[in-house]
PDB file of C-alpha atoms in Angstrom:
ATOM      1  CA  UNK A   1     -38.398  26.415   7.977  1.00  0.00           C
ATOM      2  CA  UNK A   2     -41.399  28.663   7.161  1.00  0.00           C
ATOM      3  CA  UNK A   3     -44.515  27.228   5.711  1.00  0.00           C
ATOM      4  CA  UNK A   4     -47.393  28.803   3.671  1.00  0.00           C
ATOM      5  CA  UNK A   5     -49.937  26.753   5.743  1.00  0.00           C
ATOM      6  CA  UNK A   6     -49.717  28.661   9.017  1.00  0.00           C
ATOM      7  CA  UNK A   7     -52.479  26.633  10.698  1.00  0.00           C
ATOM      8  CA  UNK A   8     -51.613  25.337  14.072  1.00  0.00           C
ATOM      9  CA  UNK A   9     -52.676  21.824  12.977  1.00  0.00           C
ATOM     10  CA  UNK A  10     -49.963  21.717  10.344  1.00  0.00           C
ATOM     11  CA  UNK A  11     -47.003  19.612  11.426  1.00  0.00           C
ATOM     12  CA  UNK A  12     -43.722  19.687   9.668  1.00  0.00           C
ATOM     13  CA  UNK A  13     -41.289  16.787   9.890  1.00  0.00           C
ATOM     14  CA  UNK A  14     -37.585  16.897   8.839  1.00  0.00           C
ATOM     15  CA  UNK A  15     -35.573  13.846   7.708  1.00  0.00           C
ATOM     16  CA  UNK A  16     -31.954  13.846   6.666  1.00  0.00           C
ATOM     17  CA  UNK A  17     -29.436  11.451   5.210  1.00  0.00           C
ATOM     18  CA  UNK A  18     -26.203  10.430   6.827  1.00  0.00           C
ATOM     19  CA  UNK A  19     -24.028  11.714   3.964  1.00  0.00           C
ATOM     20  CA  UNK A  20     -23.831  11.627   0.164  1.00  0.00           C
ATOM     21  CA  UNK A  21     -25.286   8.503  -1.439  1.00  0.00           C
ATOM     22  CA  UNK A  22     -27.301   7.508   1.677  1.00  0.00           C
ATOM     23  CA  UNK A  23     -31.033   7.379   2.116  1.00  0.00           C
ATOM     24  CA  UNK A  24     -32.977  10.285   3.538  1.00  0.00           C
ATOM     25  CA  UNK A  25     -33.940   9.231   7.070  1.00  0.00           C
ATOM     26  CA  UNK A  26     -30.753   7.343   7.624  1.00  0.00           C
ATOM     27  CA  UNK A  27     -29.219  10.309   9.509  1.00  0.00           C
ATOM     28  CA  UNK A  28     -32.417  10.978  11.630  1.00  0.00           C
ATOM     29  CA  UNK A  29     -35.776  12.580  11.719  1.00  0.00           C
ATOM     30  CA  UNK A  30     -37.446  15.192  13.911  1.00  0.00           C
ATOM     31  CA  UNK A  31     -40.791  16.709  14.289  1.00  0.00           C
ATOM     32  CA  UNK A  32     -40.402  20.507  14.115  1.00  0.00           C
ATOM     33  CA  UNK A  33     -42.092  22.659  16.700  1.00  0.00           C
ATOM     34  CA  UNK A  34     -44.110  25.711  15.712  1.00  0.00           C
ATOM     35  CA  UNK A  35     -42.681  29.014  16.904  1.00  0.00           C
ATOM     36  CA  UNK A  36     -44.828  32.019  17.403  1.00  0.00           C
ATOM     37  CA  UNK A  37     -43.913  35.456  18.641  1.00  0.00           C
ATOM     38  CA  UNK A  38     -46.570  37.879  20.077  1.00  0.00           C
ATOM     39  CA  UNK A  39     -49.277  35.495  18.821  1.00  0.00           C
ATOM     40  CA  UNK A  40     -47.881  35.532  15.222  1.00  0.00           C
ATOM     41  CA  UNK A  41     -46.636  32.458  13.507  1.00  0.00           C
ATOM     42  CA  UNK A  42     -42.831  32.884  12.631  1.00  0.00           C
ATOM     43  CA  UNK A  43     -41.511  29.499  11.521  1.00  0.00           C
ATOM     44  CA  UNK A  44     -41.055  25.832  12.457  1.00  0.00           C
ATOM     45  CA  UNK A  45     -37.773  24.707  14.098  1.00  0.00           C
ATOM     46  CA  UNK A  46     -36.070  21.808  15.872  1.00  0.00           C
ATOM     47  CA  UNK A  47     -32.962  21.183  17.825  1.00  0.00           C
ATOM     48  CA  UNK A  48     -31.123  18.059  17.076  1.00  0.00           C
ATOM     49  CA  UNK A  49     -27.299  17.559  17.411  1.00  0.00           C
ATOM     50  CA  UNK A  50     -25.722  15.723  14.508  1.00  0.00           C
ATOM     51  CA  UNK A  51     -22.747  13.340  14.754  1.00  0.00           C
ATOM     52  CA  UNK A  52     -19.476  14.860  13.474  1.00  0.00           C
ATOM     53  CA  UNK A  53     -18.739  11.914  11.327  1.00  0.00           C
ATOM     54  CA  UNK A  54     -22.070  11.855   9.418  1.00  0.00           C
ATOM     55  CA  UNK A  55     -22.764  15.286   7.959  1.00  0.00           C
ATOM     56  CA  UNK A  56     -26.008  15.132   6.006  1.00  0.00           C
ATOM     57  CA  UNK A  57     -26.046  16.143   2.336  1.00  0.00           C
ATOM     58  CA  UNK A  58     -29.861  16.410   1.961  1.00  0.00           C
ATOM     59  CA  UNK A  59     -32.815  17.311   4.137  1.00  0.00           C
ATOM     60  CA  UNK A  60     -36.495  16.655   3.386  1.00  0.00           C
ATOM     61  CA  UNK A  61     -39.288  18.560   5.127  1.00  0.00           C
ATOM     62  CA  UNK A  62     -42.760  17.072   4.886  1.00  0.00           C
ATOM     63  CA  UNK A  63     -45.948  18.763   5.876  1.00  0.00           C
ATOM     64  CA  UNK A  64     -49.171  17.173   7.138  1.00  0.00           C
ATOM     65  CA  UNK A  65     -50.887  19.428   4.524  1.00  0.00           C
ATOM     66  CA  UNK A  66     -49.365  17.275   1.778  1.00  0.00           C
ATOM     67  CA  UNK A  67     -46.353  19.308   0.742  1.00  0.00           C
ATOM     68  CA  UNK A  68     -42.723  18.105   0.720  1.00  0.00           C
ATOM     69  CA  UNK A  69     -39.463  19.650  -0.243  1.00  0.00           C
ATOM     70  CA  UNK A  70     -35.938  18.194  -0.468  1.00  0.00           C
ATOM     71  CA  UNK A  71     -33.001  20.565  -0.334  1.00  0.00           C
ATOM     72  CA  UNK A  72     -29.217  20.198  -0.285  1.00  0.00           C
ATOM     73  CA  UNK A  73     -27.436  20.942   2.969  1.00  0.00           C
ATOM     74  CA  UNK A  74     -25.361  24.059   2.871  1.00  0.00           C
ATOM     75  CA  UNK A  75     -22.484  24.703   5.218  1.00  0.00           C
ATOM     76  CA  UNK A  76     -23.926  27.433   7.456  1.00  0.00           C
ATOM     77  CA  UNK A  77     -20.626  29.193   8.328  1.00  0.00           C
ATOM     78  CA  UNK A  78     -19.035  28.701   4.886  1.00  0.00           C
ATOM     79  CA  UNK A  79     -15.286  28.311   4.399  1.00  0.00           C
ATOM     80  CA  UNK A  80     -12.616  29.705   6.639  1.00  0.00           C
ATOM     81  CA  UNK A  81     -12.027  33.385   6.014  1.00  0.00           C
ATOM     82  CA  UNK A  82      -8.738  34.291   4.287  1.00  0.00           C
ATOM     83  CA  UNK A  83      -6.127  35.972   6.547  1.00  0.00           C
ATOM     84  CA  UNK A  84      -7.055  39.668   6.660  1.00  0.00           C
ATOM     85  CA  UNK A  85      -4.692  42.236   5.335  1.00  0.00           C
ATOM     86  CA  UNK A  86      -2.053  43.737   7.710  1.00  0.00           C
ATOM     87  CA  UNK A  87      -4.056  46.878   8.381  1.00  0.00           C
ATOM     88  CA  UNK A  88      -7.109  44.832   9.665  1.00  0.00           C
ATOM     89  CA  UNK A  89      -7.278  45.169  13.491  1.00  0.00           C
ATOM     90  CA  UNK A  90      -9.079  42.565  15.623  1.00  0.00           C
ATOM     91  CA  UNK A  91      -9.727  41.604  19.217  1.00  0.00           C
ATOM     92  CA  UNK A  92     -11.598  44.705  20.439  1.00  0.00           C
ATOM     93  CA  UNK A  93     -13.987  42.537  22.335  1.00  0.00           C
ATOM     94  CA  UNK A  94     -12.412  39.742  24.531  1.00  0.00           C
ATOM     95  CA  UNK A  95     -15.241  38.999  26.970  1.00  0.00           C
ATOM     96  CA  UNK A  96     -18.892  39.735  27.664  1.00  0.00           C
ATOM     97  CA  UNK A  97     -19.212  43.424  28.416  1.00  0.00           C
ATOM     98  CA  UNK A  98     -21.998  45.124  30.219  1.00  0.00           C
ATOM     99  CA  UNK A  99     -23.291  48.455  28.817  1.00  0.00           C
ATOM    100  CA  UNK A 100     -20.929  50.577  30.890  1.00  0.00           C
ATOM    101  CA  UNK A 101     -17.920  48.594  29.576  1.00  0.00           C
ATOM    102  CA  UNK A 102     -19.174  48.823  26.036  1.00  0.00           C
ATOM    103  CA  UNK A 103     -19.498  52.601  26.232  1.00  0.00           C
ATOM    104  CA  UNK A 104     -15.903  52.868  27.727  1.00  0.00           C
ATOM    105  CA  UNK A 105     -14.521  50.488  24.973  1.00  0.00           C
ATOM    106  CA  UNK A 106     -16.237  52.530  22.195  1.00  0.00           C
ATOM    107  CA  UNK A 107     -14.908  55.747  23.748  1.00  0.00           C
ATOM    108  CA  UNK A 108     -11.313  54.407  23.905  1.00  0.00           C
ATOM    109  CA  UNK A 109     -11.457  53.075  20.352  1.00  0.00           C
ATOM    110  CA  UNK A 110     -12.749  56.561  19.130  1.00  0.00           C
ATOM    111  CA  UNK A 111      -9.765  58.036  20.981  1.00  0.00           C
ATOM    112  CA  UNK A 112      -7.271  55.651  19.522  1.00  0.00           C
ATOM    113  CA  UNK A 113      -8.549  55.928  15.904  1.00  0.00           C
ATOM    114  CA  UNK A 114      -9.815  59.494  15.613  1.00  0.00           C
ATOM    115  CA  UNK A 115      -9.224  59.667  11.831  1.00  0.00           C
ATOM    116  CA  UNK A 116     -11.593  56.836  11.108  1.00  0.00           C
ATOM    117  CA  UNK A 117     -14.249  57.216  13.790  1.00  0.00           C
ATOM    118  CA  UNK A 118     -16.330  59.667  15.759  1.00  0.00           C
ATOM    119  CA  UNK A 119     -18.938  59.413  18.475  1.00  0.00           C
ATOM    120  CA  UNK A 120     -22.399  60.917  17.793  1.00  0.00           C
ATOM    121  CA  UNK A 121     -24.997  61.251  20.485  1.00  0.00           C
ATOM    122  CA  UNK A 122     -28.400  60.334  18.963  1.00  0.00           C
ATOM    123  CA  UNK A 123     -31.303  62.586  19.759  1.00  0.00           C
ATOM    124  CA  UNK A 124     -33.673  59.830  20.946  1.00  0.00           C
ATOM    125  CA  UNK A 125     -33.014  57.173  23.584  1.00  0.00           C
ATOM    126  CA  UNK A 126     -34.325  53.649  22.985  1.00  0.00           C
ATOM    127  CA  UNK A 127     -35.269  50.835  25.293  1.00  0.00           C
ATOM    128  CA  UNK A 128     -32.677  48.681  23.650  1.00  0.00           C
ATOM    129  CA  UNK A 129     -33.278  45.125  22.853  1.00  0.00           C
ATOM    130  CA  UNK A 130     -36.617  44.138  24.616  1.00  0.00           C
ATOM    131  CA  UNK A 131     -37.848  40.561  24.792  1.00  0.00           C
ATOM    132  CA  UNK A 132     -39.230  38.280  27.336  1.00  0.00           C
ATOM    133  CA  UNK A 133     -36.645  36.112  29.032  1.00  0.00           C
ATOM    134  CA  UNK A 134     -36.712  32.565  27.727  1.00  0.00           C
ATOM    135  CA  UNK A 135     -35.239  29.145  28.447  1.00  0.00           C
ATOM    136  CA  UNK A 136     -35.293  25.783  26.756  1.00  0.00           C
ATOM    137  CA  UNK A 137     -35.125  22.489  28.618  1.00  0.00           C
ATOM    138  CA  UNK A 138     -34.468  19.347  26.682  1.00  0.00           C
ATOM    139  CA  UNK A 139     -33.301  18.528  23.084  1.00  0.00           C
ATOM    140  CA  UNK A 140     -35.900  16.101  21.753  1.00  0.00           C
ATOM    141  CA  UNK A 141     -38.755  17.918  19.966  1.00  0.00           C
ATOM    142  CA  UNK A 142     -41.440  15.785  21.673  1.00  0.00           C
ATOM    143  CA  UNK A 143     -40.125  16.482  25.261  1.00  0.00           C
ATOM    144  CA  UNK A 144     -38.668  19.939  25.051  1.00  0.00           C
ATOM    145  CA  UNK A 145     -40.075  22.545  27.410  1.00  0.00           C
ATOM    146  CA  UNK A 146     -39.965  26.240  26.751  1.00  0.00           C
ATOM    147  CA  UNK A 147     -40.394  28.856  29.589  1.00  0.00           C
ATOM    148  CA  UNK A 148     -41.011  32.491  28.766  1.00  0.00           C
ATOM    149  CA  UNK A 149     -41.299  35.269  31.294  1.00  0.00           C
ATOM    150  CA  UNK A 150     -44.034  37.842  31.193  1.00  0.00           C
ATOM    151  CA  UNK A 151     -41.687  40.624  32.047  1.00  0.00           C
ATOM    152  CA  UNK A 152     -38.997  41.813  29.610  1.00  0.00           C
ATOM    153  CA  UNK A 153     -35.542  40.510  30.593  1.00  0.00           C
ATOM    154  CA  UNK A 154     -34.307  44.017  31.430  1.00  0.00           C
ATOM    155  CA  UNK A 155     -37.359  44.519  33.669  1.00  0.00           C
ATOM    156  CA  UNK A 156     -36.995  41.526  35.929  1.00  0.00           C
ATOM    157  CA  UNK A 157     -37.500  38.607  33.552  1.00  0.00           C
ATOM    158  CA  UNK A 158     -33.819  37.719  33.727  1.00  0.00           C
ATOM    159  CA  UNK A 159     -34.143  37.295  37.543  1.00  0.00           C
ATOM    160  CA  UNK A 160     -36.390  34.256  37.351  1.00  0.00           C
ATOM    161  CA  UNK A 161     -35.115  30.802  38.281  1.00  0.00           C
ATOM    162  CA  UNK A 162     -36.613  27.516  36.965  1.00  0.00           C
ATOM    163  CA  UNK A 163     -35.898  24.116  38.617  1.00  0.00           C
ATOM    164  CA  UNK A 164     -37.068  20.828  36.989  1.00  0.00           C
ATOM    165  CA  UNK A 165     -37.371  18.145  39.738  1.00  0.00           C
ATOM    166  CA  UNK A 166     -37.689  14.494  39.330  1.00  0.00           C
ATOM    167  CA  UNK A 167     -40.786  13.416  41.308  1.00  0.00           C
ATOM    168  CA  UNK A 168     -39.200  10.017  42.069  1.00  0.00           C
ATOM    169  CA  UNK A 169     -42.305   8.111  40.755  1.00  0.00           C
ATOM    170  CA  UNK A 170     -42.858   6.918  37.230  1.00  0.00           C
ATOM    171  CA  UNK A 171     -45.812   8.522  35.380  1.00  0.00           C
ATOM    172  CA  UNK A 172     -46.335  11.020  38.188  1.00  0.00           C
ATOM    173  CA  UNK A 173     -48.747  13.910  37.225  1.00  0.00           C
ATOM    174  CA  UNK A 174     -47.172  17.250  36.216  1.00  0.00           C
ATOM    175  CA  UNK A 175     -47.089  19.750  39.035  1.00  0.00           C
ATOM    176  CA  UNK A 176     -45.901  23.386  39.107  1.00  0.00           C
ATOM    177  CA  UNK A 177     -45.152  25.354  42.194  1.00  0.00           C
ATOM    178  CA  UNK A 178     -44.026  28.970  42.354  1.00  0.00           C
ATOM    179  CA  UNK A 179     -42.005  30.640  45.105  1.00  0.00           C
ATOM    180  CA  UNK A 180     -41.293  34.342  44.449  1.00  0.00           C
ATOM    181  CA  UNK A 181     -39.856  34.475  40.992  1.00  0.00           C
TER     182      UNK A 181
END
């Protein structure tokens, strides 16, 4: 959910019903967290699993700036796709592939289907998809912890390990210790 009031003090709250004909809020509520990327406000979001037997039909988002909007819930993935025509070929990718495997698979597909494909070497190399490595701990908005690396994932950020440890004492102060990465 994106808001026109991008101030960090603006808080968005989502509330949803538990199905058609039920009150908004009966399905749950969540405070949305503000997401920024490279210091720029992008949107607000929340992570809240919904029960399978109570699909909401409406969601209301309310802002501390005074705005509110109620919208119908749309099925994100839509209806099942129709069975493709007989010439439609699937299952080219059957597992996670590293870049070497991807190049080999693309080459083999081009060899297998030369009338409909060709490989073209582009003149400029890119760094590919570059982002800091990130992890999310927790599912409740008020207690979710996000960790982002300073290094791009491809430049060592993916090699970082994080461990959350129970201190064994109620209301213990938060401590952080670092060993290597």
